[in-house]
PDB file of C-alpha atoms in Angstrom:
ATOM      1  CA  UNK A   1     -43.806 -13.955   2.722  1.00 46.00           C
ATOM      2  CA  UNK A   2     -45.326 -15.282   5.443  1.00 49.00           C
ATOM      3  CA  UNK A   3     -43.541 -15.394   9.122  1.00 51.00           C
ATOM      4  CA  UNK A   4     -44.323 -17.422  12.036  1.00 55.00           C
ATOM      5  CA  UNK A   5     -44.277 -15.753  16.049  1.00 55.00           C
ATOM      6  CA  UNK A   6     -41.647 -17.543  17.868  1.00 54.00           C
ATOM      7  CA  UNK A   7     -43.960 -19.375  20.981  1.00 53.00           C
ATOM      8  CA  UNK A   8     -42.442 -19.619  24.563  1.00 49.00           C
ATOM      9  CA  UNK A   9     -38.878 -20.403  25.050  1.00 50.00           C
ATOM     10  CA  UNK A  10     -38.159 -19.563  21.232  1.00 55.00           C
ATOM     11  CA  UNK A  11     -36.245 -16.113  19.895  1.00 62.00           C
ATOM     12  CA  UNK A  12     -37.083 -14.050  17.356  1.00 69.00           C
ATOM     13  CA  UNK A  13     -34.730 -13.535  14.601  1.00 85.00           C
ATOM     14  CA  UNK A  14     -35.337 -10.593  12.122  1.00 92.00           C
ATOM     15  CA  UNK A  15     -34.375 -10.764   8.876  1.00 95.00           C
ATOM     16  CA  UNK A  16     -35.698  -8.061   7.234  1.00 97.00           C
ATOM     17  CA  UNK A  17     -36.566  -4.791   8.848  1.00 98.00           C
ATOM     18  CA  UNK A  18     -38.163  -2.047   6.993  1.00 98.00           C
ATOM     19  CA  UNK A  19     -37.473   1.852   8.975  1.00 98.00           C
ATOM     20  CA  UNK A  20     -39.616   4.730   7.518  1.00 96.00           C
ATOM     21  CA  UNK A  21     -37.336   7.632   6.702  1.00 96.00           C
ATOM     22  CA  UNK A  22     -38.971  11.529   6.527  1.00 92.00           C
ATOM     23  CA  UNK A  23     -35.203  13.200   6.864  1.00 92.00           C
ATOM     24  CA  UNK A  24     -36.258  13.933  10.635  1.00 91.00           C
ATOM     25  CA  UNK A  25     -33.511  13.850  13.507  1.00 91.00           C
ATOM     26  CA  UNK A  26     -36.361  11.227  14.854  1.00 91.00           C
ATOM     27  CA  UNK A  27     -36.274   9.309  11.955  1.00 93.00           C
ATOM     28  CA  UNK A  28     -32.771   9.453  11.611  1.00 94.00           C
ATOM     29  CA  UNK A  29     -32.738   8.045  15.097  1.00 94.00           C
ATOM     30  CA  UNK A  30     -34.814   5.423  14.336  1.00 95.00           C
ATOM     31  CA  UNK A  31     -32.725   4.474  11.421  1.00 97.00           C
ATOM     32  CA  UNK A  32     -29.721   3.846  13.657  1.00 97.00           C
ATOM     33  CA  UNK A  33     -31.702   1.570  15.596  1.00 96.00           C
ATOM     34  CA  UNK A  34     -32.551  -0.350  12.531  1.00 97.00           C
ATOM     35  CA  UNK A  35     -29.351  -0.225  11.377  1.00 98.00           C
ATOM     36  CA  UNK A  36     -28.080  -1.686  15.265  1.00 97.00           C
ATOM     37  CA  UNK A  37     -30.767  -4.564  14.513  1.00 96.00           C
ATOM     38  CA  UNK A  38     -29.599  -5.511  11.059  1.00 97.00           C
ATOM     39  CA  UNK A  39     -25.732  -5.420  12.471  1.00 96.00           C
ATOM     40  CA  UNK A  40     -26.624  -7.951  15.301  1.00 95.00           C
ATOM     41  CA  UNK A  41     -29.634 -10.306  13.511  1.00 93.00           C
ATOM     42  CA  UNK A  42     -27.824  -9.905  10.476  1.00 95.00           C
ATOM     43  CA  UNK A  43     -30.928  -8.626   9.009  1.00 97.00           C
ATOM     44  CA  UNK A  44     -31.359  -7.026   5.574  1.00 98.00           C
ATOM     45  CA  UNK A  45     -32.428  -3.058   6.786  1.00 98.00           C
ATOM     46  CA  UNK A  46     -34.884  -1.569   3.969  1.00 98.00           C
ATOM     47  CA  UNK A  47     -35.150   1.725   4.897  1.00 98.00           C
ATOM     48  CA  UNK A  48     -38.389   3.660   3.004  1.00 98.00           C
ATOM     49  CA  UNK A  49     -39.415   7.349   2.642  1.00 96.00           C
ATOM     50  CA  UNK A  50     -42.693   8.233   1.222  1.00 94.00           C
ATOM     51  CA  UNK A  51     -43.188  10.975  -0.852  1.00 91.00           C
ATOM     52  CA  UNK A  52     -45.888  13.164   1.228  1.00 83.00           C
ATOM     53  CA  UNK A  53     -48.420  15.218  -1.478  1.00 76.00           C
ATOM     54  CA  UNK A  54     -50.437  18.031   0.374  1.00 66.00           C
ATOM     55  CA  UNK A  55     -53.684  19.294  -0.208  1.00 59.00           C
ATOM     56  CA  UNK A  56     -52.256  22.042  -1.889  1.00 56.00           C
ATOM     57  CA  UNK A  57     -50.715  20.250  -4.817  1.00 54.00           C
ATOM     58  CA  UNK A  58     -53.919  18.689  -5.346  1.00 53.00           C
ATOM     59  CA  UNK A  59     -55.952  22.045  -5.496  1.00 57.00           C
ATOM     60  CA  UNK A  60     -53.416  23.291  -8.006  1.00 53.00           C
ATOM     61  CA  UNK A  61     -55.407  23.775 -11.112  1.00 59.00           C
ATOM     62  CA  UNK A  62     -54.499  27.479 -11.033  1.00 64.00           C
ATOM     63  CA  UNK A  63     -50.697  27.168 -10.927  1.00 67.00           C
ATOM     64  CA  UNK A  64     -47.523  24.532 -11.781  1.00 71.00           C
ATOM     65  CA  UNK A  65     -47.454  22.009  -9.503  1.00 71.00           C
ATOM     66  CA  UNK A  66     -43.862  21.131 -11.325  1.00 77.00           C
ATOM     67  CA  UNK A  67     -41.443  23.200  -8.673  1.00 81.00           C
ATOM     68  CA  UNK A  68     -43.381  21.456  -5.952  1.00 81.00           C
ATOM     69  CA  UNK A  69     -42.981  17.906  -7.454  1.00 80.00           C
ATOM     70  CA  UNK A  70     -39.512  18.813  -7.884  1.00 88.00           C
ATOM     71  CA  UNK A  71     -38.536  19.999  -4.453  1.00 89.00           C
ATOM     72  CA  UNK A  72     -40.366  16.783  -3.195  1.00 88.00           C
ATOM     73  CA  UNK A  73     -38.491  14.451  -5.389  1.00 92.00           C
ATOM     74  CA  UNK A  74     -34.905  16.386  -4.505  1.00 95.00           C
ATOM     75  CA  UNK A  75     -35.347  15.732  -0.762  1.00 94.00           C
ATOM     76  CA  UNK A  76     -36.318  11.940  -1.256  1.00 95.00           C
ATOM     77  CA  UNK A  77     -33.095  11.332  -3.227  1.00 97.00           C
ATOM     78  CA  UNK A  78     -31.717  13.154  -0.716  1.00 97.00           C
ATOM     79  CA  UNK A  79     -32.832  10.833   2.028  1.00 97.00           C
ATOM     80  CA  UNK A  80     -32.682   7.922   0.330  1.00 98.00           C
ATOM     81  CA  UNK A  81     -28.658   8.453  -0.617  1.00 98.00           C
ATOM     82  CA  UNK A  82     -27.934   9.859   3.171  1.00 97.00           C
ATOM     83  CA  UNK A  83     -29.758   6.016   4.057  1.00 98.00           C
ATOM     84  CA  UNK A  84     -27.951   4.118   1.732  1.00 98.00           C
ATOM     85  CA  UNK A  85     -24.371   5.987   2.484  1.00 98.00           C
ATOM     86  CA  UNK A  86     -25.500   4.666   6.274  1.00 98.00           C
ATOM     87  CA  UNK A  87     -25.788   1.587   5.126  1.00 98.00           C
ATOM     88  CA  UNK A  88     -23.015   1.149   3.602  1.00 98.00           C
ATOM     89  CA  UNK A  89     -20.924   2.573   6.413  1.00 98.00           C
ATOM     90  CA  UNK A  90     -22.935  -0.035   9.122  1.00 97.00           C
ATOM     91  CA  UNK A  91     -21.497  -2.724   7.032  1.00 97.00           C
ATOM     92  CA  UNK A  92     -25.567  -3.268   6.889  1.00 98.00           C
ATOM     93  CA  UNK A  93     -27.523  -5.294   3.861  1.00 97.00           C
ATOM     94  CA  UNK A  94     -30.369  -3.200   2.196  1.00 98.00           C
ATOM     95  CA  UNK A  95     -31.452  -0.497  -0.174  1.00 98.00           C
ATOM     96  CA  UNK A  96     -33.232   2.456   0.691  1.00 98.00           C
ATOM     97  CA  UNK A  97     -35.951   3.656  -1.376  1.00 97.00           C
ATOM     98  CA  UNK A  98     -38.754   5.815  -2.158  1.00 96.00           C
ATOM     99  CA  UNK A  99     -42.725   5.701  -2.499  1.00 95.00           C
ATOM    100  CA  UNK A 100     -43.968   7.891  -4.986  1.00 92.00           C
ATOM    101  CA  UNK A 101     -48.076   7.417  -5.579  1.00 86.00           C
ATOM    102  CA  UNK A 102     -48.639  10.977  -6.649  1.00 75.00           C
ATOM    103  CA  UNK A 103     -52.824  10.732  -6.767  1.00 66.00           C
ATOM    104  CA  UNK A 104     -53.088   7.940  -4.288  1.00 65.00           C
ATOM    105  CA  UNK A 105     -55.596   8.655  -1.314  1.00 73.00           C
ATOM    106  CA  UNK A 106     -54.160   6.512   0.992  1.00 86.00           C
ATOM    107  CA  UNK A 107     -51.894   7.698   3.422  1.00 90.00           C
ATOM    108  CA  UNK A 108     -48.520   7.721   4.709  1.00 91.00           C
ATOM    109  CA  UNK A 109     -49.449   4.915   7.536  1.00 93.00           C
ATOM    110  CA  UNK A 110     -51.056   2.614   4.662  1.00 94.00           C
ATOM    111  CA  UNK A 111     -48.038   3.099   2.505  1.00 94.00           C
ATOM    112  CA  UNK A 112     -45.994   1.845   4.665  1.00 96.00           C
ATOM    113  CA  UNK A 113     -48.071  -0.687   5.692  1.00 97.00           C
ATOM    114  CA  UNK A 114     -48.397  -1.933   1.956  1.00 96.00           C
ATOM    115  CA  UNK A 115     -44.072  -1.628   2.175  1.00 97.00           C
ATOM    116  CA  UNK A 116     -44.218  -3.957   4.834  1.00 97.00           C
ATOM    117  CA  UNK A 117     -46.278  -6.499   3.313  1.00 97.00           C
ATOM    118  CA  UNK A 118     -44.535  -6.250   0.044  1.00 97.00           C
ATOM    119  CA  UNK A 119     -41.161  -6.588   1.745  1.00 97.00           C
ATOM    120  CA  UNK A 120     -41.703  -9.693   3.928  1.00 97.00           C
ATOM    121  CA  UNK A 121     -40.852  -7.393   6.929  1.00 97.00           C
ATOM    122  CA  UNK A 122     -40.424  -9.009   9.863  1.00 95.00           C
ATOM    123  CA  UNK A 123     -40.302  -5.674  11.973  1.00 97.00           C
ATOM    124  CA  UNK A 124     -41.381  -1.956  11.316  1.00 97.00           C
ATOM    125  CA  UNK A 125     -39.056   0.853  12.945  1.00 96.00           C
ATOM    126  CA  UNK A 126     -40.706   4.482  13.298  1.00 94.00           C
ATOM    127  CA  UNK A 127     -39.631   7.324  14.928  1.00 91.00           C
ATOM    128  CA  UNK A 128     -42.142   9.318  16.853  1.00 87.00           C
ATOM    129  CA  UNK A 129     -42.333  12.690  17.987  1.00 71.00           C
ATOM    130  CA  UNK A 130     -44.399  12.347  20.630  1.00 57.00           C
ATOM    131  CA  UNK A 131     -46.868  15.328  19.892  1.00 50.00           C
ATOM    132  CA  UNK A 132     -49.512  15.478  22.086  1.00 50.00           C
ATOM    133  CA  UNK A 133     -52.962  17.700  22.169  1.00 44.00           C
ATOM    134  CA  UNK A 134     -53.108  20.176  19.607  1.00 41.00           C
ATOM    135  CA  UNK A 135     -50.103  19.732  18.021  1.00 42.00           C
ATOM    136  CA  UNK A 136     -50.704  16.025  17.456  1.00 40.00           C
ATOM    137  CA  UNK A 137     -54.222  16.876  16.232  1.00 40.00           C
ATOM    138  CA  UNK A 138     -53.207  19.260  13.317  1.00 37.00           C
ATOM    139  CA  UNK A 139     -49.970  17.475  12.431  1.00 39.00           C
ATOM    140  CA  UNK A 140     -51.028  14.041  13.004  1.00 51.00           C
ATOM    141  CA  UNK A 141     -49.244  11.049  14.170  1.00 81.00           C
ATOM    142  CA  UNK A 142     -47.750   8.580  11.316  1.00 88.00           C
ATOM    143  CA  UNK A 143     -46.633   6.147  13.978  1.00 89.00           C
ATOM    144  CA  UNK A 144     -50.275   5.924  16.033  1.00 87.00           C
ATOM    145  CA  UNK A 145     -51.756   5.380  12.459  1.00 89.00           C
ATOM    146  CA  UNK A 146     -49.174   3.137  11.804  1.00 92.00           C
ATOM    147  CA  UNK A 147     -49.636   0.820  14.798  1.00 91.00           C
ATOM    148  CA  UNK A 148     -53.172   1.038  14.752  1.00 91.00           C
ATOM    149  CA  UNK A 149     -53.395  -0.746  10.901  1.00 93.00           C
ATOM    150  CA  UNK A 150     -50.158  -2.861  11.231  1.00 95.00           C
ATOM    151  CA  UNK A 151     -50.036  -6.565  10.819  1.00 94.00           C
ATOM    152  CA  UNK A 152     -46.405  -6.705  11.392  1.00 95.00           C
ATOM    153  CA  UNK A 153     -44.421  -5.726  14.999  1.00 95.00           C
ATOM    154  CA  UNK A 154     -43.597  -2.744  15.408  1.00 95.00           C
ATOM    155  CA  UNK A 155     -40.452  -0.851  17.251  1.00 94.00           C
ATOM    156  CA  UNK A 156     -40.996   2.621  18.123  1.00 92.00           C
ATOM    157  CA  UNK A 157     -38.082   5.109  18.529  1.00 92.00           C
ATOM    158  CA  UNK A 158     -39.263   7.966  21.020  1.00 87.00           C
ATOM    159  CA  UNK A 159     -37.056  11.447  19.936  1.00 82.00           C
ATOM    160  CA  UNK A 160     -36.395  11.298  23.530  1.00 78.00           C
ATOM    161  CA  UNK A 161     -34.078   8.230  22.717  1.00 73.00           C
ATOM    162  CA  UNK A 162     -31.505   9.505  20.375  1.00 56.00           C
ATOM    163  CA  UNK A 163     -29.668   7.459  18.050  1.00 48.00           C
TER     164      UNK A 163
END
């Protein structure tokens, strides 16, 4: 679905946001700022948590990997009902879901990316930790690698804001 940028003088009107979900207080945050969106634009809110595989699980050729998958699995249909129960509540249109590419290569930020696209997302929400230095460098930052590839605007939600 393709969208067109509002020029001078025109608004913007959302009608479909997508909000990544990783059952953070951040990400919870930026949910509620989603959900705020959708209540005023009267936007559909598809909120989206992708299932994260570390390099562990793929190393695993000497043990299970099955009580891993599992434990992943419980806590994204545990994020994805806590979503949908807030959507629901917000009086908000939408579904939450979940990305499961168990094997894929490509990572969270092109996931999401390819959610985006998929959706006809007019906006992206993230929540962002705002790690910096070493912290940032061993955890990473979903959001930087998620502005840096996306063809769709984005809103951050700094854990500095709250909900």
């Amino acid at each position: 679905m393709a969208t067109s940028t509002p020029t001078l003088g025109e608004s913007f009107m959302y009608r479909k946001i997508l909000v990544a979900l990783d059952g953070s207080d951040v990400a919870q945050a930026a949910l509620e700022h989603a959900l705020h969106l959708g209540s005023t634009e009267n936007a559909e809110v598809v909120p989206v948590y992708v299932v994260e595989y570390s390099s562990a699980y793929y190393s695993a050729a000497i043990y299970d990997v099955t009580p891993f998958h599992d434990a992943m699995m419980e806590e994204a249909n545990k994020v994805v009902a806590m979503a949908n129960e807030r959507l629901t509540a917000a009086g908000v249109r939408g579904k939450a879901r979940f990305i499961d590419k168990e094997g894929i290569t490509q990572t969270i930020a092109q996931q999401l990316q390819d959610a985006a696209e998929e959706e006809g997302a007019d906006l992206v929400v993230l929540g962002t930790h705002g790690r910096r230095g070493f912290q940032r460098m061993v955890l990473g930052s979903v959001a930087e690698a998620f502005l840096r590839l996306s063809t769709r605007p984005v809103l951050l939600v700094p854990a500095k804001a709250g909900a």
